[in-house]
Short mmCIF file of C-alpha atoms in Angstrom, two decimals:
data_model
loop_
_atom_site.label_atom_id
_atom_site.label_comp_id
_atom_site.label_asym_id
_atom_site.label_seq_id
_atom_site.Cartn_x
_atom_site.Cartn_y
_atom_site.Cartn_z
CA MET A 489 61.07 -48.91 24.14
CA LYS A 490 58.65 -46.31 25.53
CA THR A 491 60.24 -43.09 26.73
CA ARG A 492 58.62 -41.49 29.76
CA HIS A 493 57.62 -37.83 29.50
CA HIS A 494 56.60 -35.91 32.59
CA GLU A 495 54.27 -33.63 30.57
CA TRP A 496 52.36 -34.44 27.41
CA ILE A 497 49.28 -33.69 25.31
CA LEU A 498 47.03 -36.35 23.76
CA ILE A 499 45.65 -35.59 20.27
CA LEU A 500 42.68 -37.72 19.25
CA ASP A 501 42.43 -37.98 15.47
CA TYR A 502 39.01 -37.73 13.86
CA GLY A 503 40.38 -37.67 10.33
CA SER A 504 41.28 -34.04 9.73
CA GLN A 505 43.85 -33.32 7.03
CA TYR A 506 45.37 -30.94 9.60
CA THR A 507 45.82 -33.38 12.52
CA GLN A 508 49.58 -33.65 12.02
CA LEU A 509 49.79 -29.85 12.04
CA ILE A 510 48.33 -29.83 15.56
CA ALA A 511 51.26 -31.99 16.65
CA ARG A 512 53.71 -29.76 14.82
CA ARG A 513 52.39 -26.64 16.58
CA LEU A 514 52.73 -28.30 19.98
CA ARG A 515 56.22 -29.62 19.31
CA GLU A 516 57.30 -26.13 18.18
CA GLN A 517 56.37 -24.97 21.70
CA ASN A 518 58.61 -27.69 23.22
CA VAL A 519 55.60 -29.74 24.31
CA TYR A 520 55.58 -33.50 23.80
CA CYS A 521 52.39 -34.87 22.23
CA GLU A 522 51.05 -38.04 20.64
CA ILE A 523 48.42 -38.61 17.95
CA HIS A 524 46.08 -41.55 18.46
CA PRO A 525 42.89 -42.65 16.65
CA PHE A 526 39.65 -41.54 18.30
CA ASN A 527 38.67 -45.16 19.01
CA LYS A 528 41.91 -46.23 20.70
CA ASP A 529 41.70 -47.99 24.05
CA LEU A 530 42.91 -45.26 26.41
CA GLY A 531 42.92 -47.45 29.51
CA PRO A 532 46.69 -48.07 29.52
CA MET A 533 47.22 -44.29 29.71
CA ASP A 534 45.91 -44.32 33.28
CA LYS A 535 49.51 -44.98 34.37
CA GLN A 536 50.45 -41.53 33.09
CA PRO A 537 47.40 -39.57 31.89
CA PRO A 538 47.91 -36.67 29.51
CA ASP A 539 48.05 -33.12 30.85
CA GLY A 540 45.65 -31.95 28.17
CA ILE A 541 43.61 -33.32 25.27
CA ILE A 542 42.94 -31.94 21.79
CA LEU A 543 40.12 -33.32 19.66
CA SER A 544 40.95 -32.85 15.97
CA GLY A 545 38.65 -31.86 13.16
CA GLY A 546 37.21 -34.43 10.78
CA PRO A 547 35.31 -34.85 7.49
CA ARG A 548 32.18 -36.46 8.93
CA SER A 549 28.98 -35.06 10.45
CA VAL A 550 28.24 -35.86 14.10
CA ASN A 551 24.68 -36.67 13.00
CA GLU A 552 25.70 -39.55 10.73
CA GLU A 553 24.72 -42.96 12.04
CA ASP A 554 28.28 -44.32 12.21
CA ALA A 555 30.02 -41.03 12.93
CA PRO A 556 33.16 -41.15 15.13
CA GLU A 557 32.20 -40.61 18.76
CA LEU A 558 33.75 -39.15 21.87
CA ASN A 559 35.68 -41.53 24.07
CA GLU A 560 34.15 -41.00 27.52
CA LYS A 561 37.43 -42.06 29.09
CA ILE A 562 38.88 -38.58 28.51
CA PHE A 563 36.50 -37.06 31.06
CA GLU A 564 37.74 -39.37 33.84
CA TRP A 565 41.13 -37.66 33.86
CA ASP A 566 39.67 -34.20 34.54
CA VAL A 567 42.25 -32.44 32.36
CA PRO A 568 41.79 -29.48 29.95
CA ILE A 569 40.20 -30.30 26.59
CA LEU A 570 40.24 -28.32 23.35
CA GLY A 571 37.86 -29.37 20.58
CA ILE A 572 38.70 -28.17 17.06
CA CYS A 573 35.94 -28.01 14.41
CA TYR A 574 34.46 -31.56 14.49
CA GLY A 575 35.94 -31.87 17.99
CA LEU A 576 33.91 -28.87 19.14
CA GLN A 577 30.74 -30.23 17.54
CA LEU A 578 31.29 -33.54 19.36
CA LEU A 579 31.44 -31.74 22.70
CA ALA A 580 28.18 -29.94 21.98
CA HIS A 581 26.49 -33.04 20.56
CA ARG A 582 27.49 -35.11 23.62
CA GLU A 583 25.59 -32.85 26.00
CA HIS A 584 22.76 -31.93 23.67
CA PRO A 585 22.03 -34.29 20.73
CA GLY A 586 20.51 -32.34 17.89
CA SER A 587 22.47 -29.19 18.66
CA VAL A 588 24.49 -29.53 15.45
CA GLU A 589 22.90 -29.12 12.02
CA GLU A 590 23.97 -28.52 8.46
CA ALA A 591 24.84 -24.86 8.03
CA ASP A 592 22.78 -22.64 5.75
CA LYS A 593 26.03 -21.23 4.48
CA ARG A 594 29.16 -23.37 4.67
CA GLU A 595 32.46 -21.75 5.62
CA PHE A 596 35.70 -22.69 3.90
CA GLY A 597 38.77 -20.48 4.00
CA ARG A 598 39.40 -17.18 5.72
CA ALA A 599 36.83 -15.65 8.07
CA GLU A 600 36.82 -12.75 10.54
CA LEU A 601 36.64 -13.91 14.15
CA ILE A 602 35.03 -11.42 16.52
CA ILE A 603 35.95 -12.07 20.15
CA ASP A 604 33.08 -11.72 22.62
CA ASP A 605 34.94 -12.62 25.81
CA ASP A 606 38.66 -12.33 26.56
CA SER A 607 38.97 -15.82 28.08
CA ASP A 608 42.24 -17.66 28.75
CA LEU A 609 42.06 -19.31 25.33
CA LEU A 610 41.78 -16.00 23.46
CA LYS A 611 44.00 -13.98 25.78
CA ASP A 612 46.09 -11.22 24.12
CA ILE A 613 44.39 -11.66 20.74
CA PRO A 614 42.87 -8.66 18.89
CA ALA A 615 39.11 -8.23 19.11
CA GLU A 616 38.87 -9.01 15.39
CA THR A 617 41.25 -11.39 13.67
CA VAL A 618 41.44 -13.71 10.65
CA VAL A 619 40.90 -17.44 11.19
CA TRP A 620 40.70 -20.43 8.84
CA MET A 621 37.35 -22.20 8.57
CA SER A 622 36.53 -25.60 7.04
CA HIS A 623 33.06 -26.82 7.99
CA SER A 624 29.63 -27.69 6.60
CA ASP A 625 27.84 -28.19 9.94
CA GLN A 626 27.41 -25.64 12.72
CA ILE A 627 26.17 -25.52 16.31
CA ILE A 628 22.66 -24.07 16.34
CA ASP A 629 21.78 -24.75 19.97
CA LEU A 630 24.70 -24.50 22.37
CA PRO A 631 24.32 -26.58 25.57
CA SER A 632 23.63 -24.44 28.63
CA SER A 633 26.92 -25.54 30.23
CA PHE A 634 28.85 -23.68 27.51
CA GLU A 635 29.09 -20.02 26.64
CA VAL A 636 30.13 -18.31 23.41
CA ILE A 637 33.45 -16.44 23.48
CA GLY A 638 33.80 -15.74 19.76
CA HIS A 639 31.73 -15.62 16.56
CA THR A 640 31.96 -14.90 12.83
CA VAL A 641 29.41 -13.46 10.42
CA ASN A 642 28.27 -16.95 9.41
CA ALA A 643 28.90 -18.84 12.66
CA GLU A 644 27.36 -17.52 15.86
CA THR A 645 29.32 -20.17 17.76
CA ALA A 646 32.93 -19.95 16.57
CA ALA A 647 34.62 -20.28 19.97
CA VAL A 648 33.21 -21.55 23.31
CA ARG A 649 34.20 -22.41 26.85
CA HIS A 650 32.61 -24.56 29.53
CA SER A 651 31.23 -22.57 32.44
CA ASP A 652 32.72 -24.85 35.14
CA LYS A 653 35.42 -27.00 33.55
CA PRO A 654 38.60 -26.27 31.51
CA ILE A 655 36.90 -27.36 28.29
CA PHE A 656 37.13 -25.16 25.20
CA GLY A 657 36.18 -25.44 21.56
CA VAL A 658 36.76 -23.55 18.33
CA GLN A 659 34.99 -23.95 15.01
CA PHE A 660 38.09 -22.79 13.09
CA HIS A 661 41.56 -24.33 12.77
CA PRO A 662 44.20 -22.61 14.96
CA GLU A 663 46.84 -25.10 13.78
CA VAL A 664 47.06 -23.75 10.20
CA ILE A 665 49.20 -20.73 9.39
CA HIS A 666 46.23 -18.93 7.79
CA THR A 667 44.78 -18.41 11.28
CA VAL A 668 46.79 -15.30 12.08
CA TYR A 669 46.89 -15.77 15.86
CA GLY A 670 46.62 -19.56 15.75
CA LYS A 671 50.03 -20.04 17.34
CA LYS A 672 49.02 -17.75 20.20
CA ILE A 673 45.77 -19.66 20.74
CA MET A 674 47.69 -22.95 20.94
CA GLU A 675 50.20 -21.29 23.30
CA ASN A 676 47.35 -20.08 25.51
CA PHE A 677 45.93 -23.59 25.71
CA ILE A 678 49.34 -25.00 26.63
CA LEU A 679 50.45 -22.34 29.11
CA GLU A 680 47.34 -20.64 30.51
CA ILE A 681 44.95 -23.59 30.56
CA CYS A 682 47.12 -26.73 30.85
CA GLY A 683 49.88 -24.97 32.83
CA LEU A 684 52.73 -26.80 31.08
CA HIS A 685 56.38 -25.81 31.38
CA CYS A 686 57.32 -26.33 27.70
CA ASP A 687 60.62 -27.96 28.60
CA TRP A 688 60.68 -30.86 26.14
CA THR A 689 63.96 -30.15 24.30
CA ALA A 690 66.58 -32.12 22.39
CA GLU A 691 68.70 -32.25 25.54
CA SER A 692 65.84 -33.48 27.74
CA PHE A 693 64.88 -36.04 25.08
CA ILE A 694 68.44 -37.38 25.02
CA GLU A 695 68.57 -37.64 28.80
CA GLU A 696 65.24 -39.50 28.99
CA THR A 697 66.08 -41.72 26.03
CA LEU A 698 69.48 -42.79 27.31
CA GLU A 699 67.86 -43.81 30.58
CA GLY A 700 65.14 -45.71 28.71
CA ILE A 701 67.66 -47.53 26.50
CA ARG A 702 69.73 -48.67 29.47
CA GLU A 703 66.64 -49.84 31.33
CA THR A 704 65.35 -51.77 28.30
CA VAL A 705 68.63 -53.33 27.19
CA GLY A 706 70.21 -54.20 30.53
CA ASP A 707 73.42 -56.16 29.97
CA ARG A 708 72.37 -57.58 26.60
CA LYS A 709 73.69 -56.60 23.16
CA VAL A 710 72.06 -54.52 20.43
CA LEU A 711 72.45 -54.67 16.67
CA ALA A 712 72.01 -51.26 14.99
CA ALA A 713 70.90 -51.28 11.37
CA LEU A 714 72.63 -48.37 9.65
CA SER A 715 71.27 -47.07 6.36
CA GLY A 716 73.64 -44.17 5.80
CA GLY A 717 70.86 -41.70 6.60
CA VAL A 718 70.39 -39.20 9.41
CA ASP A 719 67.80 -41.22 11.35
CA SER A 720 69.70 -44.48 11.77
CA THR A 721 72.92 -42.56 12.44
CA VAL A 722 71.32 -40.58 15.28
CA VAL A 723 69.90 -43.85 16.65
CA ALA A 724 73.32 -45.56 16.53
CA THR A 725 74.97 -42.57 18.22
CA LEU A 726 72.32 -42.58 20.96
CA MET A 727 72.72 -46.32 21.47
CA HIS A 728 76.53 -46.07 21.56
CA LYS A 729 76.35 -43.27 24.12
CA ALA A 730 73.94 -45.33 26.23
CA ILE A 731 75.49 -48.82 26.15
CA GLY A 732 78.98 -48.49 24.61
CA ASP A 733 80.54 -51.85 23.70
CA GLN A 734 77.17 -53.62 23.91
CA LEU A 735 76.37 -52.12 20.50
CA GLN A 736 77.30 -53.64 17.13
CA CYS A 737 76.46 -51.59 14.02
CA ILE A 738 75.99 -53.13 10.58
CA PHE A 739 75.90 -51.20 7.32
CA VAL A 740 74.59 -53.37 4.50
CA ASP A 741 75.19 -52.81 0.80
CA ASN A 742 71.87 -54.01 -0.57
CA GLY A 743 72.73 -53.06 -4.14
CA LEU A 744 70.17 -50.25 -3.94
CA LEU A 745 72.40 -47.50 -2.59
CA ARG A 746 73.45 -44.31 -4.37
CA LYS A 747 76.75 -43.99 -6.23
CA ASN A 748 79.78 -44.60 -3.94
CA GLU A 749 77.43 -44.59 -0.93
CA PHE A 750 78.67 -47.78 0.68
CA GLU A 751 82.37 -46.89 0.72
CA ASP A 752 81.93 -43.18 1.55
CA VAL A 753 79.46 -43.64 4.42
CA LEU A 754 81.30 -46.59 5.94
CA HIS A 755 84.44 -44.45 6.06
CA LEU A 756 82.53 -41.57 7.67
CA TYR A 757 81.04 -43.83 10.36
CA LYS A 758 84.44 -45.08 11.39
CA ARG A 759 86.49 -41.88 11.00
CA ASP A 760 84.12 -39.13 12.18
CA LEU A 761 81.61 -40.88 14.45
CA HIS A 762 83.82 -43.66 15.84
CA LEU A 763 80.98 -46.16 15.69
CA PRO A 764 81.63 -49.92 15.97
CA VAL A 765 80.43 -50.70 12.43
CA LYS A 766 80.80 -53.70 10.15
CA GLY A 767 80.14 -53.43 6.40
CA ILE A 768 78.42 -56.33 4.61
CA ASP A 769 77.99 -56.64 0.83
CA ALA A 770 74.70 -58.48 0.31
CA SER A 771 73.79 -56.87 -3.02
CA ASP A 772 73.57 -60.15 -4.93
CA LEU A 773 71.04 -61.58 -2.45
CA PHE A 774 68.80 -58.49 -2.51
CA LEU A 775 68.79 -58.15 -6.30
CA GLU A 776 68.15 -61.86 -6.78
CA ARG A 777 65.05 -61.67 -4.56
CA LEU A 778 63.80 -58.49 -6.27
CA GLU A 779 64.10 -59.92 -9.77
CA GLY A 780 60.85 -59.50 -11.74
CA VAL A 781 59.00 -57.71 -8.89
CA PHE A 782 56.99 -54.65 -9.96
CA ASP A 783 54.67 -53.95 -7.01
CA PRO A 784 56.19 -51.33 -4.61
CA GLU A 785 54.67 -52.93 -1.50
CA LYS A 786 56.19 -56.28 -2.43
CA LYS A 787 59.55 -54.56 -2.97
CA ARG A 788 59.36 -53.09 0.54
CA LYS A 789 58.48 -56.44 2.08
CA ILE A 790 61.26 -58.23 0.22
CA VAL A 791 63.85 -55.63 1.22
CA GLY A 792 62.69 -55.67 4.85
CA ASN A 793 62.74 -59.45 5.07
CA THR A 794 66.12 -59.70 3.38
CA PHE A 795 67.65 -57.18 5.78
CA ILE A 796 66.50 -59.33 8.68
CA ASP A 797 67.97 -62.45 7.08
CA VAL A 798 71.31 -60.64 6.65
CA PHE A 799 71.23 -59.40 10.25
CA ASP A 800 70.34 -62.86 11.58
CA GLU A 801 73.24 -64.44 9.69
CA ALA A 802 75.64 -61.75 10.90
CA ILE A 803 74.92 -62.49 14.55
CA GLU A 804 73.99 -66.19 14.44
CA HIS A 805 77.00 -67.08 16.58
CA ASP A 806 76.46 -64.29 19.11
CA LYS A 807 73.57 -65.33 21.33
CA GLU A 808 73.87 -62.21 23.50
CA VAL A 809 72.42 -59.96 20.78
CA LYS A 810 68.73 -59.52 21.64
CA PHE A 811 67.68 -56.20 20.04
CA LEU A 812 67.59 -54.58 16.62
CA ALA A 813 67.78 -50.76 16.74
CA GLN A 814 66.45 -48.82 13.77
CA GLY A 815 65.51 -45.26 12.84
CA THR A 816 61.73 -45.29 12.64
CA LEU A 817 60.30 -41.73 12.78
CA TYR A 818 56.91 -40.42 13.89
CA PRO A 819 55.75 -39.68 10.31
CA ASP A 820 56.55 -43.33 9.48
CA VAL A 821 54.32 -44.43 12.34
CA ILE A 822 51.47 -42.04 11.49
CA GLU A 823 51.45 -42.84 7.77
CA SER A 824 51.67 -46.59 8.33
CA ILE A 825 48.70 -46.89 10.73
CA SER A 826 45.24 -47.34 9.26
CA PHE A 827 42.63 -45.76 11.50
CA LYS A 828 39.07 -46.98 11.14
CA GLY A 829 37.33 -44.32 9.12
CA PRO A 830 39.37 -41.14 9.59
CA SER A 831 42.65 -42.01 7.95
CA ALA A 832 43.79 -44.48 5.36
CA THR A 833 47.21 -46.09 5.16
CA ILE A 834 49.30 -44.22 2.60
CA LYS A 835 52.00 -46.87 2.32
CA SER A 836 54.00 -49.22 4.48
CA HIS A 837 57.34 -47.65 5.27
CA HIS A 838 60.40 -49.85 5.33
CA ASN A 839 61.02 -49.07 8.99
CA VAL A 840 57.50 -49.94 10.11
CA GLY A 841 55.77 -51.99 7.47
CA GLY A 842 58.63 -53.74 5.69
CA LEU A 843 59.82 -56.05 8.45
CA PRO A 844 58.52 -59.58 9.01
CA GLU A 845 56.08 -60.22 11.85
CA GLU A 846 58.38 -62.80 13.41
CA MET A 847 62.03 -61.91 14.06
CA ASN A 848 64.70 -63.38 16.27
CA LEU A 849 65.41 -59.89 17.62
CA ASP A 850 63.22 -57.42 19.51
CA LEU A 851 62.89 -53.97 17.95
CA ILE A 852 64.14 -50.88 19.74
CA GLU A 853 63.25 -47.56 18.08
CA PRO A 854 64.57 -44.61 20.12
CA VAL A 855 63.42 -41.81 17.77
CA ARG A 856 60.02 -43.13 16.71
CA GLU A 857 58.38 -40.25 18.63
CA LEU A 858 60.23 -37.56 16.65
CA PHE A 859 59.72 -35.65 13.41
CA LYS A 860 62.66 -35.31 11.02
CA ASP A 861 63.66 -31.81 12.06
CA GLU A 862 63.58 -32.91 15.72
CA VAL A 863 65.93 -35.81 14.92
CA ARG A 864 68.36 -33.35 13.36
CA ARG A 865 68.24 -31.19 16.51
CA VAL A 866 69.00 -34.27 18.60
CA GLY A 867 71.89 -35.01 16.24
CA VAL A 868 73.28 -31.52 16.80
CA ALA A 869 73.06 -31.99 20.57
CA LEU A 870 74.89 -35.32 20.19
CA GLY A 871 77.73 -33.64 18.29
CA ILE A 872 77.13 -35.30 14.90
CA PRO A 873 78.77 -33.17 12.15
CA GLN A 874 76.43 -30.69 10.42
CA HIS A 875 77.43 -31.84 6.93
CA PHE A 876 76.09 -35.28 7.79
CA LEU A 877 72.91 -34.07 9.49
CA LYS A 878 72.00 -32.01 6.42
CA ARG A 879 71.95 -35.09 4.17
CA HIS A 880 68.63 -35.55 2.43
CA PRO A 881 66.35 -38.40 3.55
CA PHE A 882 66.90 -41.74 1.79
CA PRO A 883 64.30 -44.53 1.97
CA GLY A 884 65.09 -47.95 3.43
CA PRO A 885 64.33 -49.74 0.14
CA GLY A 886 66.67 -47.27 -1.54
CA LEU A 887 66.73 -47.03 -5.33
CA GLY A 888 64.45 -50.09 -5.44
CA ILE A 889 61.42 -47.81 -5.05
CA ARG A 890 62.87 -45.15 -7.35
CA ILE A 891 62.79 -47.53 -10.29
CA ILE A 892 59.11 -47.55 -11.19
CA SER A 893 59.19 -51.10 -12.57
CA ASP A 894 61.18 -54.25 -11.91
CA VAL A 895 64.73 -53.79 -10.64
CA ASP A 896 67.90 -54.94 -12.39
CA ARG A 897 71.55 -53.89 -12.45
CA GLU A 898 71.30 -52.03 -15.75
CA LYS A 899 68.46 -49.83 -14.50
CA LEU A 900 70.21 -49.28 -11.18
CA ASP A 901 73.39 -48.15 -12.92
CA MET A 902 71.45 -45.67 -15.08
CA LEU A 903 69.56 -44.28 -12.11
CA ARG A 904 72.70 -43.99 -9.95
CA GLU A 905 74.46 -41.92 -12.59
CA ALA A 906 71.44 -39.65 -13.18
CA ASP A 907 70.88 -39.16 -9.44
CA HIS A 908 74.60 -38.48 -8.90
CA ILE A 909 74.58 -35.74 -11.54
CA PHE A 910 71.44 -34.14 -10.04
CA ILE A 911 72.73 -34.14 -6.45
CA ASN A 912 76.23 -32.98 -7.40
CA GLU A 913 74.85 -30.06 -9.41
CA LEU A 914 72.65 -29.07 -6.44
CA ARG A 915 75.77 -28.97 -4.28
CA GLU A 916 77.81 -27.11 -6.90
CA GLN A 917 75.12 -24.43 -7.27
CA ASN A 918 74.62 -24.13 -3.46
CA LEU A 919 71.05 -25.38 -3.80
CA TYR A 920 71.37 -28.65 -1.87
CA ASP A 921 70.59 -27.11 1.54
CA GLU A 922 67.71 -25.10 0.04
CA VAL A 923 65.64 -28.24 -0.58
CA TRP A 924 64.49 -30.86 1.91
CA GLN A 925 64.88 -33.84 -0.39
CA ALA A 926 65.96 -34.32 -4.00
CA PHE A 927 66.40 -37.42 -6.13
CA ALA A 928 65.88 -38.98 -9.55
CA VAL A 929 63.42 -41.72 -10.49
CA LEU A 930 63.63 -44.03 -13.50
CA LEU A 931 60.26 -44.25 -15.20
CA PRO A 932 58.90 -47.34 -16.99
CA ILE A 933 58.60 -45.28 -20.16
CA GLN A 934 60.77 -45.36 -23.25
CA THR A 935 60.37 -42.52 -25.72
CA VAL A 936 61.68 -41.61 -29.15
CA GLY A 937 64.64 -39.26 -29.32
CA VAL A 938 67.29 -38.09 -31.76
CA MET A 939 71.00 -38.12 -30.90
CA GLY A 940 73.22 -36.97 -33.75
CA ASP A 941 71.70 -38.49 -36.86
CA GLU A 942 70.34 -41.53 -35.06
CA ARG A 943 66.88 -42.27 -33.72
CA THR A 944 66.85 -43.48 -30.10
CA TYR A 945 64.23 -45.26 -28.02
CA GLU A 946 65.36 -44.93 -24.40
CA TYR A 947 64.24 -44.35 -20.82
CA THR A 948 62.81 -41.24 -19.14
CA VAL A 949 64.13 -39.93 -15.83
CA GLY A 950 62.00 -37.83 -13.46
CA LEU A 951 63.65 -35.33 -11.14
CA ARG A 952 62.01 -34.63 -7.78
CA ALA A 953 62.96 -31.85 -5.33
CA VAL A 954 60.76 -30.64 -2.48
CA THR A 955 60.78 -28.12 0.34
CA SER A 956 59.44 -29.26 3.71
CA VAL A 957 59.97 -29.19 7.47
CA ASP A 958 59.19 -32.75 8.46
CA GLY A 959 58.01 -34.59 5.35
CA MET A 960 54.36 -34.65 6.44
CA THR A 961 53.60 -31.93 3.88
CA ALA A 962 55.83 -30.68 1.08
CA ASP A 963 55.89 -28.34 -1.89
CA TRP A 964 57.88 -28.85 -5.07
CA ALA A 965 61.07 -26.84 -5.10
CA HIS A 966 61.08 -23.97 -7.60
CA LEU A 967 64.59 -24.62 -8.90
CA PRO A 968 66.01 -22.15 -11.47
CA HIS A 969 65.29 -23.06 -15.09
CA PRO A 970 68.94 -22.69 -16.18
CA PHE A 971 69.89 -25.17 -13.42
CA LEU A 972 67.29 -27.72 -14.56
CA SER A 973 68.40 -27.25 -18.16
CA LYS A 974 72.01 -27.98 -17.25
CA VAL A 975 71.09 -31.09 -15.25
CA SER A 976 68.89 -32.36 -18.08
CA ASN A 977 71.64 -31.86 -20.65
CA ARG A 978 74.22 -33.59 -18.50
CA ILE A 979 72.03 -36.61 -17.78
CA ILE A 980 71.06 -37.11 -21.43
CA ASN A 981 74.63 -36.62 -22.68
CA GLU A 982 76.40 -38.64 -19.97
CA VAL A 983 74.04 -41.48 -19.07
CA ARG A 984 73.58 -44.10 -21.76
CA GLY A 985 70.01 -45.38 -21.97
CA ILE A 986 68.28 -42.09 -21.02
CA ASN A 987 67.05 -39.62 -23.63
CA ARG A 988 64.44 -37.58 -21.76
CA VAL A 989 64.28 -35.75 -18.40
CA VAL A 990 61.12 -34.39 -16.72
CA TYR A 991 60.62 -32.39 -13.49
CA ASP A 992 57.94 -33.26 -10.91
CA VAL A 993 55.84 -30.23 -9.86
CA SER A 994 53.47 -32.06 -7.46
CA SER A 995 52.97 -31.12 -3.81
CA LYS A 996 52.23 -33.38 -0.82
CA PRO A 997 49.33 -33.75 -0.47
CA PRO A 998 47.89 -34.90 -2.82
CA SER A 999 51.07 -36.63 -4.00
CA THR A 1000 53.66 -38.31 -1.79
CA ILE A 1001 57.32 -37.29 -1.87
CA GLU A 1002 58.59 -40.65 -3.10
CA TRP A 1003 56.95 -42.04 -6.23
CA GLU A 1004 56.48 -45.53 -4.74
#
């Protein structure tokens, strides 16, 4: 299902580590945008061309033989363009090959931007301001069609504009918070140059999405796969609001859920949200298929395929069910696509990469254009209780990818108890809402310990808690030491089979939030 948006910005990705931040900055201004690889076929967008285009930065040099190139299609639409870092160098190189060379002095980190011309892009920004640089090449011969509007000590061409067209470029990164007036620069591009209305809100998204669901589904039925998490719950609520009795929700106990999750969430769905939901216990089937599997990608594929088998069996006698609705998010889509050159696939998410290529049902993914915080705002607008919307993310493969080895019932029971202690203590100490996601992982490591007068040789549990906005980047949560000490003591004393607890202090990037 493709939702129609009357205004939008196209972001072409050239491999920058900051590309997702460009999207975040636009979404914060209530502007819809999409990230696509630089080499995507843009022809289908002729039906509704973007209202502006941003070319991201990238790690390559425009002078390399196989360097990513500009897609000439973007100039047919005659819409404003903003090139950032590599994107700017591409614009210069297109008109004047050889205009970009390796800089005598590379710039990484903070630099002082001196504004030479108060153009629309740099409107209402101080004459001197701090920006964030990250480049090895620089423009040494600016094409005559462009003029410089800003420079730094080391870069004579730090900001430019086209003399006749609404085309701009900056050598720095306005999307990062270290560029002091970066938000204002992005706002100027959106408002002053593209002339957008910034009216893409949770309410407008719901209105457009409900219309799109009804148009796609018609008089057919939809099966909604509920996971107990925020994303699938928002999807089910949207679907129920759109098509009513044509929706059937299924909540599957795959044996990989947290402690008491199946009973508690099923009750909440029926009592608080009034969703038409059926609970199915398929734990034996899932655990049988996962037996002896160590590889996390294989676990995801097995879980995804087994879900589909369970769904197919549940509706085999109802031929009117034609769609499967699930809670795929935009970060899932971004991280699961492998772009040629710029970006590598991090992992296949359950929602995008874990399902079989051939299914008896067509997928419908109403929130696949949204980041996590945007989904929560939609949930608020739909009237979903706050206590549910604040639940931490939980992966589709569940505890299966939080056991860093093969999965069996004994390991699952240990991990459930350890995770339950961790999460309950976070709630008790009013720390749960301070972190974006927290969980325990069972490591494939047994270590020596001493309990009483006896030597033990038992498992190690890792605790993970992060702060984030949307899961694209994250920092480890600096939880109080007395809190961690208490959690560690409780897990070791109360969970048989665990004699050591460690705390993960890795950020994303370079690490991911989940361990598998």
